[in-house]
């Protein structure tokens, strides 16, 4: 949510920052801007709209040796050029870009206004920018002390809230400063140049050597050196990591959209999630990073899953699978609710956070709250080195590759795959038999090829989607394991096509939502073979009887009565444990094609951003 790129080094600050912002645009795309240090002062360019607008405004003016830049997802203030970052202090000394929320900015603003500082924007960021200028103006010149750095640290000590920042000062042509608390910031170490970015994606075109800043750390950069201290001025030993993923994975290639690319990558992402993770006897899963031995895992008598959005739907699938195959009671909480609730947890509860980005602030906050209370925590996470991955006691990486489309697709199916493997693993530590384990492993291994088969129905699903693209309401209905997939189908459709959609357990229809059914509100039924199949069909009949259109997504071999479904999409017959993965593919394609038909920007839906790093 919002993206930052800062640069110091050779004469290419503008081009490195614009390239970086393009790679970060999925984090926020209301407006963008750059500030470059020049002999005449800070030169700033800002535009509302996409980074392309900024790039056009900059033209060939892409040089400079020091600069900061930002792509915004608005929190405080409208989408205007005045509210776009960077912000400059009213004395013109300091320029600042910021991700996060300064909660006490009103008090700061009052204080600074009394001191004669003025404000051009409605943002919280401008208050911090002026506060740094205020401390800088007051800071005496003392040999051996860095006045700019000292003023940033002093200002941050007053901040309540969260920040990832990059700042420059007109008096300091060779210095760039960054800091973080609750909002990610990564330092990229180049040759004769150093970069700051809120996401590794934005700096891998320059370097793969990175340092992940921790909360309350401040980094001071020159073109060939850096030092890290805490906000309270203690020095910090930096650990340099190598980004080892293939950067082309974050590029569009031959596809029209990242969402489309990521839907079609699922056979590979699912394969990657399983690679090397089955026992030699083929009866269970193995995970390297849980940091819990079998005995400790056998003592777990409850699991609490925490997540937001699509990842929360994965948790609901995990609940069904772990309770069914491992017989461990599972609870699922919205991370944003859990972190402020006084939830009684048993001491043998294992807390698992699921997050694609590993930076979602609510999930991170909930994880920290669980840790603070002394619970053992694990993370299921896609972004290697993310804050959630680093702060949990152990975890499982999804290995799905970078997900750029705002609508989560391959990360969702890969989370379900990991949860299915976890259910198998925990089950085999308890009652699940060798034979059942072998059957599940076989079923899991077949999934990539089965997904490939479903993807071949792309054209057919596009045709079905076109029929329903002009409706303004839609219901997604499913029972048991299909209920979370119904929720996910509704979320996918609403977030990228702006059609009002709801997911319900199919039998709940009769308790209220059936009032919505008319010829103007189609229903997508998710019906798999199994004990509730006939009951799902009965629910579909109830819709049909009220003139509602029925789109039926079902397993092959399911006997769907003639005339019940207006449209039918079939997925291969499979083991129950993998049904949620296979049934998800058609709803992803359906939403994608509906959104295209409605002319929506599928990769950058309105009001959204990829990673939600503000509360
Ligand atoms: O990165 P995370 O998995 O923590 O993100 C959680 C949600 O913000 C995310 O799944 C969101 O709901 C997506 N836009 C859904 O497509």
Coordinates of C-alpha atoms and ligand atoms in Angstrom, one line a residue:
X1 CA 0.0 0.0 0.0
X2 CA 1.8 3.0 -1.4
X3 CA 5.3 2.5 -2.8
X4 CA 8.6 4.2 -2.0
X5 CA 11.8 4.4 -4.1
X6 CA 14.8 6.5 -3.0
X7 CA 18.0 6.7 -4.9
X8 CA 21.6 7.9 -4.3
X9 CA 24.5 7.4 -6.6
X10 CA 25.1 8.0 -10.3
X11 CA 23.3 10.4 -12.6
X12 CA 20.2 8.3 -13.1
X13 CA 18.0 9.0 -10.1
X14 CA 14.9 9.8 -12.1
X15 CA 15.1 6.7 -14.4
X16 CA 15.8 4.3 -11.5
X17 CA 12.9 5.8 -9.5
X18 CA 10.4 5.7 -12.4
X19 CA 11.3 2.1 -13.2
X20 CA 10.9 1.3 -9.5
X21 CA 7.6 3.0 -9.2
X22 CA 6.3 1.1 -12.2
X23 CA 7.2 -2.1 -10.5
X24 CA 5.5 -0.9 -7.3
X25 CA 2.4 0.6 -8.9
X26 CA 0.3 -2.4 -7.8
X27 CA 0.8 -1.1 -4.2
X28 CA -1.1 2.1 -4.9
X29 CA -2.0 4.1 -8.0
X30 CA -3.9 7.2 -7.1
X31 CA -1.0 9.6 -7.8
X32 CA 2.8 9.6 -7.9
X33 CA 5.7 11.9 -7.7
X34 CA 9.5 12.4 -7.5
X35 CA 11.8 14.9 -5.9
X36 CA 15.3 15.2 -7.1
X37 CA 18.1 17.2 -5.4
X38 CA 19.6 20.0 -7.5
X39 CA 22.0 22.9 -6.9
X40 CA 18.9 25.2 -7.1
X41 CA 17.0 23.2 -4.5
X42 CA 14.6 20.3 -4.5
X43 CA 12.9 19.8 -7.9
X44 CA 9.6 18.1 -7.6
X45 CA 7.2 16.6 -10.1
X46 CA 3.8 15.1 -9.1
X47 CA 0.8 13.8 -11.0
X48 CA -2.5 12.3 -10.1
X49 CA -3.3 9.0 -11.9
X50 CA -0.9 6.3 -13.0
X51 CA 2.9 6.4 -13.0
X52 CA 2.7 6.7 -16.8
X53 CA 1.4 10.3 -16.3
X54 CA 4.4 11.1 -14.1
X55 CA 6.7 9.6 -16.6
X56 CA 5.2 11.7 -19.4
X57 CA 5.5 14.8 -17.3
X58 CA 9.2 14.1 -16.6
X59 CA 10.0 13.5 -20.3
X60 CA 13.8 13.2 -20.7
X61 CA 14.4 14.7 -17.3
X62 CA 15.4 11.4 -15.7
X63 CA 18.8 12.2 -14.3
X64 CA 20.0 13.4 -10.8
X65 CA 22.2 11.7 -8.2
X66 CA 19.8 11.9 -5.3
X67 CA 16.0 11.5 -5.2
X68 CA 12.9 10.1 -3.5
X69 CA 9.7 9.0 -5.1
X70 CA 6.3 7.6 -4.2
X71 CA 3.2 6.0 -5.7
X72 CA 0.2 6.7 -3.4
X73 CA -2.9 4.9 -2.1
X74 CA -4.7 7.8 -0.4
X75 CA -5.3 7.6 3.3
X76 CA -5.4 11.3 4.5
X77 CA -6.8 13.7 1.9
X78 CA -8.2 13.5 -1.6
X79 CA -6.4 12.3 -4.7
X80 CA -4.8 15.6 -5.7
X81 CA -1.4 16.8 -6.8
X82 CA -1.1 18.7 -3.5
X83 CA -1.7 15.5 -1.5
X84 CA 0.7 13.4 -3.7
X85 CA 4.1 12.7 -2.3
X86 CA 6.9 13.8 -2.0
X87 CA 6.1 16.6 0.4
X88 CA 8.5 19.5 1.0
X89 CA 8.8 21.4 4.3
X90 CA 7.6 25.0 4.1
X91 CA 11.2 26.3 4.5
X92 CA 12.1 24.2 1.4
X93 CA 14.8 22.3 3.2
X94 CA 13.4 18.7 3.6
X95 CA 11.5 16.5 1.1
X96 CA 9.8 13.4 2.4
X97 CA 7.9 10.3 1.1
X98 CA 5.9 8.2 3.6
X99 CA 3.9 5.0 3.8
X100 CA 1.8 4.4 6.8
X101 CA -0.3 6.7 9.1
X102 CA 1.0 9.3 11.5
X103 CA -1.8 9.1 14.1
X104 CA -0.8 12.2 16.1
X105 CA -0.3 14.5 13.1
X106 CA -3.0 16.9 14.1
X107 CA -1.1 17.8 17.3
X108 CA 2.1 18.1 15.3
X109 CA 0.5 20.4 12.8
X110 CA -0.9 22.7 15.6
X111 CA 2.6 22.9 17.2
X112 CA 4.3 23.6 13.9
X113 CA 1.8 26.2 12.7
X114 CA 2.5 28.1 15.9
X115 CA 6.2 28.0 15.0
X116 CA 5.4 29.5 11.6
X117 CA 5.4 26.4 9.4
X118 CA 2.8 26.3 6.7
X119 CA 0.9 23.4 5.0
X120 CA -0.1 22.9 1.4
X121 CA -1.8 19.5 1.7
X122 CA -4.3 17.6 3.8
X123 CA -1.8 14.8 4.6
X124 CA -0.3 13.5 7.8
X125 CA 3.0 13.2 6.0
X126 CA 3.5 16.9 5.6
X127 CA 3.4 17.3 9.4
X128 CA 6.3 14.9 9.7
X129 CA 8.2 16.6 6.9
X130 CA 7.8 20.0 8.7
X131 CA 8.7 18.5 12.0
X132 CA 12.0 17.2 10.5
X133 CA 12.6 20.7 9.1
X134 CA 11.9 22.2 12.6
X135 CA 14.4 19.9 14.3
X136 CA 16.9 20.4 11.5
X137 CA 16.7 24.2 12.0
X138 CA 17.1 23.9 15.8
X139 CA 19.9 21.2 15.6
X140 CA 23.3 22.9 16.3
X141 CA 26.3 22.1 14.0
X142 CA 28.4 19.8 16.1
X143 CA 31.6 18.2 14.8
X144 CA 31.1 14.4 14.4
X145 CA 27.3 14.6 14.6
X146 CA 25.1 14.4 11.5
X147 CA 22.6 17.2 11.8
X148 CA 20.1 15.8 9.2
X149 CA 20.2 12.3 10.6
X150 CA 19.8 13.6 14.1
X151 CA 16.8 15.7 13.1
X152 CA 15.1 12.7 11.5
X153 CA 15.6 10.5 14.5
X154 CA 14.4 13.3 16.9
X155 CA 11.3 13.7 14.8
X156 CA 10.5 10.0 14.6
X157 CA 10.6 9.8 18.4
X158 CA 7.5 11.9 18.4
X159 CA 5.6 9.8 15.9
X160 CA 2.6 7.7 17.0
X161 CA 1.6 5.4 14.2
X162 CA 3.4 3.7 11.4
X163 CA 5.9 4.8 8.8
X164 CA 8.2 3.7 6.1
X165 CA 10.0 6.9 4.9
X166 CA 12.7 8.3 2.7
X167 CA 14.0 11.8 3.1
X168 CA 16.5 14.2 1.6
X169 CA 17.7 17.6 2.6
X170 CA 18.8 20.5 0.4
X171 CA 22.0 21.0 2.4
X172 CA 23.0 17.4 2.1
X173 CA 23.6 16.4 -1.6
X174 CA 25.3 13.2 -0.6
X175 CA 22.8 11.8 1.9
X176 CA 19.6 9.9 1.8
X177 CA 17.8 8.8 4.9
X178 CA 15.2 6.0 5.4
X179 CA 13.4 4.6 8.4
X180 CA 10.6 2.1 9.2
X181 CA 8.1 1.3 11.8
X182 CA 5.2 -1.0 10.8
X183 CA 5.7 -0.3 7.1
X184 CA 8.3 -2.2 5.1
X185 CA 11.5 -0.6 3.8
X186 CA 14.4 -2.4 2.1
X187 CA 17.9 -1.2 1.4
X188 CA 19.4 -2.3 -1.9
X189 CA 23.2 -2.1 -2.1
X190 CA 24.6 -1.4 -5.6
X191 CA 28.0 -0.4 -6.9
X192 CA 28.4 3.3 -6.4
X193 CA 24.7 3.6 -5.8
X194 CA 22.3 2.6 -3.1
X195 CA 18.5 2.4 -3.2
X196 CA 15.7 2.4 -0.8
X197 CA 12.4 0.7 -1.6
X198 CA 9.3 -0.5 0.1
X199 CA 9.3 -3.7 -1.8
X200 CA 12.2 -5.8 -3.2
X201 CA 10.5 -5.8 -6.6
X202 CA 11.4 -2.2 -7.0
X203 CA 15.1 -2.6 -6.7
X204 CA 16.0 -5.9 -8.3
X205 CA 16.6 -4.1 -11.6
X206 CA 19.6 -2.5 -9.9
X207 CA 20.9 -5.0 -7.3
X208 CA 20.1 -8.2 -5.5
X209 CA 22.0 -7.5 -2.3
X210 CA 19.4 -6.2 0.2
X211 CA 19.1 -5.4 3.9
X212 CA 15.6 -5.6 5.4
X213 CA 15.2 -2.8 7.9
X214 CA 13.5 -3.7 11.2
X215 CA 11.0 -1.5 13.0
X216 CA 12.4 1.6 14.7
X217 CA 15.6 1.5 12.5
X218 CA 16.9 4.4 10.6
X219 CA 19.3 4.0 7.7
X220 CA 21.7 6.7 6.5
X221 CA 22.9 6.2 2.9
X222 CA 25.6 7.7 0.8
X223 CA 26.4 6.5 -2.7
X224 CA 28.9 3.9 -1.5
X225 CA 28.1 3.4 2.2
X226 CA 25.3 3.0 4.7
X227 CA 24.9 2.8 8.4
X228 CA 21.9 1.7 10.5
X229 CA 20.9 3.0 13.9
X230 CA 17.8 2.8 15.9
X231 CA 15.5 5.8 16.4
X232 CA 17.1 6.1 19.8
X233 CA 20.6 6.2 18.2
X234 CA 21.9 2.7 19.0
X235 CA 24.0 1.3 16.2
X236 CA 22.7 -1.9 14.4
X237 CA 24.7 -4.6 12.7
X238 CA 23.2 -5.1 9.2
X239 CA 22.6 -8.5 7.7
X240 CA 22.8 -8.6 3.9
X241 CA 20.5 -11.0 2.1
X242 CA 20.4 -12.1 -1.6
X243 CA 17.2 -11.8 -3.5
X244 CA 17.2 -15.1 -5.4
X245 CA 13.9 -15.2 -7.2
X246 CA 13.8 -14.8 -11.0
X247 CA 12.9 -11.2 -11.6
X248 CA 11.2 -12.0 -15.0
X249 CA 8.5 -13.7 -12.8
X250 CA 7.3 -10.2 -11.9
X251 CA 7.0 -9.2 -15.6
X252 CA 4.0 -9.5 -17.8
X253 CA 5.6 -11.3 -20.7
X254 CA 3.1 -12.3 -23.4
X255 CA 0.0 -11.8 -21.2
X256 CA -2.4 -8.9 -21.3
X257 CA -2.8 -8.7 -17.5
X258 CA -1.0 -9.9 -14.4
X259 CA -4.2 -11.5 -13.2
X260 CA -4.5 -13.5 -16.4
X261 CA -0.8 -14.5 -16.2
X262 CA -1.1 -15.5 -12.5
X263 CA -4.2 -17.6 -13.2
X264 CA -2.4 -19.5 -16.0
X265 CA 0.7 -19.9 -13.8
X266 CA -1.2 -22.0 -11.3
X267 CA 0.0 -25.4 -12.6
X268 CA 3.5 -24.3 -12.0
X269 CA 2.9 -22.4 -8.7
X270 CA 1.1 -25.5 -7.3
X271 CA 3.9 -27.8 -8.4
X272 CA 6.5 -25.5 -6.8
X273 CA 4.6 -25.5 -3.5
X274 CA 4.8 -29.3 -3.4
X275 CA 8.3 -29.8 -4.6
X276 CA 10.5 -31.7 -2.2
X277 CA 7.7 -31.7 0.4
X278 CA 6.6 -35.4 0.4
X279 CA 8.0 -38.2 2.5
X280 CA 9.9 -41.0 0.7
X281 CA 7.1 -43.5 1.4
X282 CA 4.6 -41.1 -0.2
X283 CA 2.2 -41.1 2.7
X284 CA 2.7 -37.6 4.2
X285 CA 4.1 -34.2 3.7
X286 CA 7.4 -32.8 5.1
X287 CA 8.1 -29.2 6.0
X288 CA 11.6 -27.8 6.7
X289 CA 10.8 -24.6 8.6
X290 CA 8.1 -25.4 11.2
X291 CA 10.6 -25.4 14.0
X292 CA 8.3 -27.7 15.9
X293 CA 9.0 -31.4 16.3
X294 CA 6.4 -34.2 16.1
X295 CA 6.0 -34.4 19.8
X296 CA 5.4 -30.7 20.1
X297 CA 2.9 -30.8 17.2
X298 CA 1.1 -33.7 18.8
X299 CA 0.5 -31.6 21.9
X300 CA -1.3 -28.9 19.9
X301 CA -4.9 -29.2 20.8
X302 CA -6.3 -26.1 18.9
X303 CA -5.2 -24.1 15.9
X304 CA -6.1 -20.5 15.4
X305 CA -5.7 -19.1 11.9
X306 CA -5.4 -15.4 11.3
X307 CA -5.6 -13.5 8.0
X308 CA -7.4 -10.9 5.9
X309 CA -9.2 -11.0 2.6
X310 CA -8.5 -13.9 0.3
X311 CA -6.0 -15.3 2.7
X312 CA -8.8 -15.5 5.3
X313 CA -10.8 -17.6 2.9
X314 CA -7.8 -20.0 2.7
X315 CA -8.0 -20.2 6.5
X316 CA -11.6 -21.3 6.2
X317 CA -10.6 -24.1 3.8
X318 CA -7.8 -25.0 6.3
X319 CA -10.4 -25.3 9.1
X320 CA -12.4 -27.8 7.1
X321 CA -9.4 -29.8 6.0
X322 CA -7.5 -29.9 9.4
X323 CA -10.6 -30.8 11.4
X324 CA -11.5 -33.5 8.8
X325 CA -8.1 -35.1 8.3
X326 CA -6.2 -34.3 11.5
X327 CA -9.1 -34.0 13.9
X328 CA -7.7 -30.8 15.6
X329 CA -10.2 -28.1 16.4
X330 CA -9.6 -25.0 14.3
X331 CA -10.7 -21.4 14.7
X332 CA -10.4 -18.7 12.1
X333 CA -10.3 -15.0 12.9
X334 CA -10.1 -11.9 10.9
X335 CA -6.6 -10.6 11.9
X336 CA -8.0 -7.1 12.2
X337 CA -10.6 -8.3 14.8
X338 CA -8.3 -10.6 16.8
X339 CA -5.7 -8.0 17.5
X340 CA -8.0 -5.9 19.5
X341 CA -10.1 -8.7 21.0
X342 CA -9.6 -10.3 24.4
X343 CA -9.9 -13.8 22.9
X344 CA -9.4 -16.6 25.5
X345 CA -6.9 -19.1 24.0
X346 CA -5.8 -22.4 25.4
X347 CA -2.1 -22.7 26.2
X348 CA -1.6 -25.5 23.6
X349 CA -3.0 -23.3 20.8
X350 CA -0.9 -23.0 17.7
X351 CA -1.4 -19.7 15.9
X352 CA -0.9 -19.7 12.1
X353 CA -1.0 -16.4 10.1
X354 CA -1.6 -16.7 6.4
X355 CA -0.5 -13.8 4.2
X356 CA 0.6 -13.7 0.5
X357 CA 2.6 -10.5 1.0
X358 CA 3.7 -11.1 4.6
X359 CA 3.3 -7.3 5.1
X360 CA -0.5 -6.9 5.8
X361 CA -0.5 -4.7 8.8
X362 CA -3.5 -6.3 10.5
X363 CA -2.1 -9.8 10.1
X364 CA 1.2 -8.6 11.4
X365 CA -0.4 -6.9 14.3
X366 CA -2.4 -10.0 15.2
X367 CA 0.7 -12.2 14.9
X368 CA 2.6 -9.9 17.2
X369 CA -0.3 -9.9 19.7
X370 CA -0.4 -13.7 19.7
X371 CA 3.4 -13.8 20.2
X372 CA 3.2 -11.2 23.0
X373 CA 0.8 -13.5 24.8
X374 CA 3.3 -16.3 24.5
X375 CA 1.7 -18.5 21.7
X376 CA 3.8 -20.4 19.3
X377 CA 3.3 -18.9 15.8
X378 CA 3.7 -20.1 12.3
X379 CA 3.3 -18.2 9.0
X380 CA 2.2 -19.4 5.6
X381 CA 3.6 -16.8 3.3
X382 CA 4.6 -16.2 -0.3
X383 CA 7.1 -13.3 0.0
X384 CA 10.5 -14.6 1.1
X385 CA 12.0 -12.3 3.8
X386 CA 8.7 -10.5 4.5
X387 CA 8.1 -9.1 8.0
X388 CA 5.5 -11.8 8.9
X389 CA 7.9 -14.5 7.8
X390 CA 10.7 -13.0 9.8
X391 CA 8.7 -12.5 12.9
X392 CA 6.9 -15.8 13.2
X393 CA 8.5 -18.7 15.0
X394 CA 8.4 -20.9 12.0
X395 CA 6.6 -21.3 8.7
X396 CA 6.0 -22.6 5.3
X397 CA 6.8 -20.6 2.2
X398 CA 4.3 -20.9 -0.7
X399 CA 6.9 -20.6 -3.5
X400 CA 4.1 -19.4 -5.8
X401 CA 6.3 -16.6 -7.3
X402 CA 5.6 -12.9 -7.1
X403 CA 1.9 -12.0 -7.3
X404 CA 1.4 -8.6 -8.9
X405 CA -2.3 -8.6 -9.8
X406 CA -4.3 -6.9 -7.0
X407 CA -6.8 -9.7 -7.1
X408 CA -5.1 -12.7 -5.5
X409 CA -5.3 -15.8 -7.6
X410 CA -2.3 -18.1 -7.6
X411 CA -1.5 -17.2 -4.0
X412 CA -4.9 -18.4 -2.9
X413 CA -4.7 -21.8 -4.6
X414 CA -1.1 -22.2 -3.3
X415 CA -2.3 -21.4 0.2
X416 CA -5.0 -24.1 0.0
X417 CA -2.4 -26.5 -1.3
X418 CA -0.1 -25.8 1.7
X419 CA -3.1 -26.1 4.1
X420 CA -4.1 -29.4 2.5
X421 CA -0.5 -30.7 3.0
X422 CA -0.5 -29.4 6.5
X423 CA -3.8 -31.2 7.2
X424 CA -2.2 -34.4 5.8
X425 CA 1.0 -33.9 7.9
X426 CA -0.9 -33.3 11.1
X427 CA -3.3 -36.1 10.3
X428 CA -0.5 -38.6 9.8
X429 CA 1.0 -37.5 13.2
X430 CA -2.4 -38.6 14.7
X431 CA -5.0 -41.0 13.4
X432 CA -4.8 -40.8 9.6
X433 CA -3.8 -44.1 8.2
X434 CA -0.9 -44.9 5.9
X435 CA -3.3 -45.8 3.1
X436 CA -5.3 -42.6 3.4
X437 CA -2.1 -40.6 3.4
X438 CA -0.9 -42.3 0.2
X439 CA -4.3 -41.6 -1.4
X440 CA -4.0 -37.9 -0.5
X441 CA -0.4 -37.5 -1.7
X442 CA -1.5 -39.1 -5.1
X443 CA -4.4 -36.7 -5.3
X444 CA -2.2 -33.7 -4.5
X445 CA 0.3 -34.6 -7.1
X446 CA -2.4 -34.8 -9.8
X447 CA -3.5 -31.2 -9.2
X448 CA -1.2 -29.3 -11.5
X449 CA -2.3 -31.4 -14.5
X450 CA -5.9 -31.1 -13.5
X451 CA -5.6 -27.4 -13.3
X452 CA -4.1 -27.4 -16.7
X453 CA -7.1 -29.2 -18.0
X454 CA -9.5 -26.7 -16.4
X455 CA -7.5 -23.8 -17.9
X456 CA -8.3 -25.3 -21.4
X457 CA -11.9 -24.2 -20.8
X458 CA -10.8 -20.5 -20.8
X459 CA -12.8 -19.7 -24.0
X460 CA -15.9 -21.5 -22.8
X461 CA -15.8 -19.7 -19.5
X462 CA -15.2 -16.4 -21.3
X463 CA -18.4 -17.0 -23.3
X464 CA -20.4 -17.8 -20.1
X465 CA -18.9 -14.7 -18.4
X466 CA -20.0 -12.4 -21.3
X467 CA -23.7 -13.5 -20.8
X468 CA -23.6 -12.3 -17.1
X469 CA -21.3 -9.3 -17.4
X470 CA -24.2 -6.8 -17.4
X471 CA -25.8 -7.9 -14.2
X472 CA -25.3 -5.8 -11.1
X473 CA -25.8 -8.5 -8.5
X474 CA -24.6 -12.1 -8.2
X475 CA -24.6 -14.7 -5.5
X476 CA -22.0 -17.5 -5.0
X477 CA -23.3 -20.5 -3.1
X478 CA -21.7 -23.6 -1.8
X479 CA -21.7 -26.0 1.1
X480 CA -19.0 -27.4 3.4
X481 CA -15.7 -27.0 1.6
X482 CA -17.3 -25.0 -1.1
X483 CA -18.5 -22.3 1.2
X484 CA -15.1 -20.6 1.4
X485 CA -14.8 -20.9 -2.3
X486 CA -18.2 -19.2 -2.7
X487 CA -16.9 -16.4 -0.5
X488 CA -13.7 -16.1 -2.6
X489 CA -15.8 -16.2 -5.9
X490 CA -17.9 -13.3 -4.6
X491 CA -14.8 -11.3 -3.5
X492 CA -13.0 -11.9 -6.8
X493 CA -16.0 -10.7 -8.8
X494 CA -16.7 -7.6 -6.7
X495 CA -13.2 -6.4 -6.4
X496 CA -12.4 -6.4 -10.1
X497 CA -15.8 -5.9 -11.8
X498 CA -17.6 -3.8 -9.2
X499 CA -20.6 -6.1 -9.4
X500 CA -22.2 -6.5 -6.0
X501 CA -21.6 -10.2 -5.1
X502 CA -22.2 -12.2 -1.9
X503 CA -21.0 -15.7 -0.9
X504 CA -23.3 -17.9 1.2
X505 CA -23.5 -21.4 2.4
X506 CA -26.2 -22.6 0.0
X507 CA -28.6 -23.8 2.6
X508 CA -28.5 -20.4 4.4
X509 CA -30.4 -18.9 1.4
X510 CA -33.7 -19.8 2.9
X511 CA -32.9 -17.7 5.9
X512 CA -32.8 -14.4 4.1
X513 CA -30.7 -14.0 1.0
X514 CA -33.3 -15.8 -1.2
X515 CA -35.2 -12.6 -1.1
X516 CA -32.6 -11.2 -3.5
X517 CA -33.3 -13.8 -6.1
X518 CA -35.0 -12.6 -9.3
X519 CA -34.2 -12.8 -13.0
X520 CA -31.8 -9.9 -12.3
X521 CA -29.6 -11.8 -9.8
X522 CA -27.8 -14.9 -11.1
X523 CA -26.3 -17.5 -8.7
X524 CA -23.1 -19.4 -9.1
X525 CA -23.5 -22.8 -7.5
X526 CA -20.4 -24.7 -6.5
X527 CA -21.4 -28.3 -6.3
X528 CA -19.0 -31.2 -5.9
X529 CA -19.6 -34.8 -5.6
X530 CA -20.0 -36.0 -2.0
X531 CA -22.5 -36.2 0.8
X532 CA -24.1 -32.7 0.3
X533 CA -24.3 -32.8 -3.5
X534 CA -28.0 -33.6 -3.7
X535 CA -28.7 -31.0 -1.0
X536 CA -26.8 -28.4 -3.1
X537 CA -28.9 -29.3 -6.1
X538 CA -32.1 -28.8 -4.0
X539 CA -30.9 -25.3 -3.1
X540 CA -30.2 -24.6 -6.8
X541 CA -33.8 -25.8 -7.5
X542 CA -35.1 -23.2 -5.0
X543 CA -33.3 -20.5 -7.0
X544 CA -34.6 -21.7 -10.3
X545 CA -38.1 -21.8 -9.0
X546 CA -37.8 -18.1 -8.3
X547 CA -36.6 -17.3 -11.9
X548 CA -33.0 -16.9 -10.8
X549 CA -30.4 -17.8 -13.4
X550 CA -28.1 -20.7 -12.3
X551 CA -24.5 -21.1 -13.3
X552 CA -23.4 -24.5 -12.0
X553 CA -19.7 -25.3 -11.4
X554 CA -19.5 -29.0 -10.6
X555 CA -17.3 -32.1 -10.7
X556 CA -17.4 -34.3 -13.8
X557 CA -19.7 -37.2 -13.3
X558 CA -22.1 -35.2 -11.1
X559 CA -25.7 -35.8 -12.2
X560 CA -27.1 -32.4 -12.8
X561 CA -30.8 -32.6 -13.7
X562 CA -31.8 -31.4 -17.2
X563 CA -32.9 -27.8 -17.2
X564 CA -31.5 -26.9 -13.8
X565 CA -28.4 -25.0 -14.8
X566 CA -28.4 -22.2 -17.4
X567 CA -24.7 -22.8 -17.8
X568 CA -22.5 -25.5 -16.5
X569 CA -18.7 -25.7 -16.1
X570 CA -17.2 -29.0 -15.1
X571 CA -13.9 -29.7 -13.3
X572 CA -12.2 -33.1 -13.1
X573 CA -13.4 -35.6 -10.5
X574 CA -10.9 -35.6 -7.7
X575 CA -10.2 -36.4 -4.0
X576 CA -12.2 -34.2 -1.6
X577 CA -9.0 -32.6 -0.3
X578 CA -8.2 -30.9 -3.6
X579 CA -11.7 -30.0 -4.6
X580 CA -11.3 -26.4 -3.3
X581 CA -8.3 -25.8 -5.6
X582 CA -10.0 -27.2 -8.7
X583 CA -13.3 -25.4 -8.1
X584 CA -11.5 -22.1 -7.7
X585 CA -10.0 -22.0 -11.2
X586 CA -13.4 -21.4 -13.0
X587 CA -14.5 -18.7 -10.6
X588 CA -11.2 -16.9 -11.2
X589 CA -11.6 -17.1 -15.0
X590 CA -15.3 -16.1 -14.7
X591 CA -14.5 -12.9 -12.7
X592 CA -11.6 -12.1 -15.0
X593 CA -13.7 -12.3 -18.1
X594 CA -16.7 -10.5 -16.6
X595 CA -14.3 -7.6 -15.6
X596 CA -12.8 -7.4 -19.0
X597 CA -16.2 -7.4 -20.6
X598 CA -17.2 -4.5 -18.4
X599 CA -14.0 -2.6 -19.4
X600 CA -12.5 -2.7 -15.9
X601 CA -8.8 -2.4 -15.1
X602 CA -8.4 -5.9 -13.7
X603 CA -4.9 -5.4 -12.4
X604 CA -5.6 -2.1 -10.8
X605 CA -9.2 -2.1 -9.5
X606 CA -10.5 1.2 -8.1
X607 CA -9.8 2.0 -4.5
X608 CA -7.6 -1.0 -3.9
X609 CA -3.9 -1.7 -3.5
X610 CA -2.0 -5.0 -3.4
X611 CA -0.6 -5.0 0.1
X612 CA -2.6 -3.3 2.9
X613 CA 0.0 -1.8 5.2
X614 CA -2.3 0.6 6.9
X615 CA -5.0 -0.3 9.5
Ligands
LIG1 O1 -0.9 -10.2 1.4 P1 -2.1 -10.8 2.2 O2 -2.4 -12.2 1.8 O3 -2.0 -10.6 3.7 O4 -3.4 -9.9 1.7 C1 -4.6 -10.1 2.3 C2 -5.7 -9.4 1.5 O5 -5.4 -8.0 1.5 C3 -5.8 -9.8 0.1 O6 -6.0 -11.2 0.0 C4 -6.9 -9.1 -0.6 O7 -8.2 -9.5 -0.1 C5 -6.9 -9.4 -2.1 N1 -7.2 -8.2 -2.9 C6 -7.9 -10.3 -2.6 O8 -7.9 -10.6 -4.0

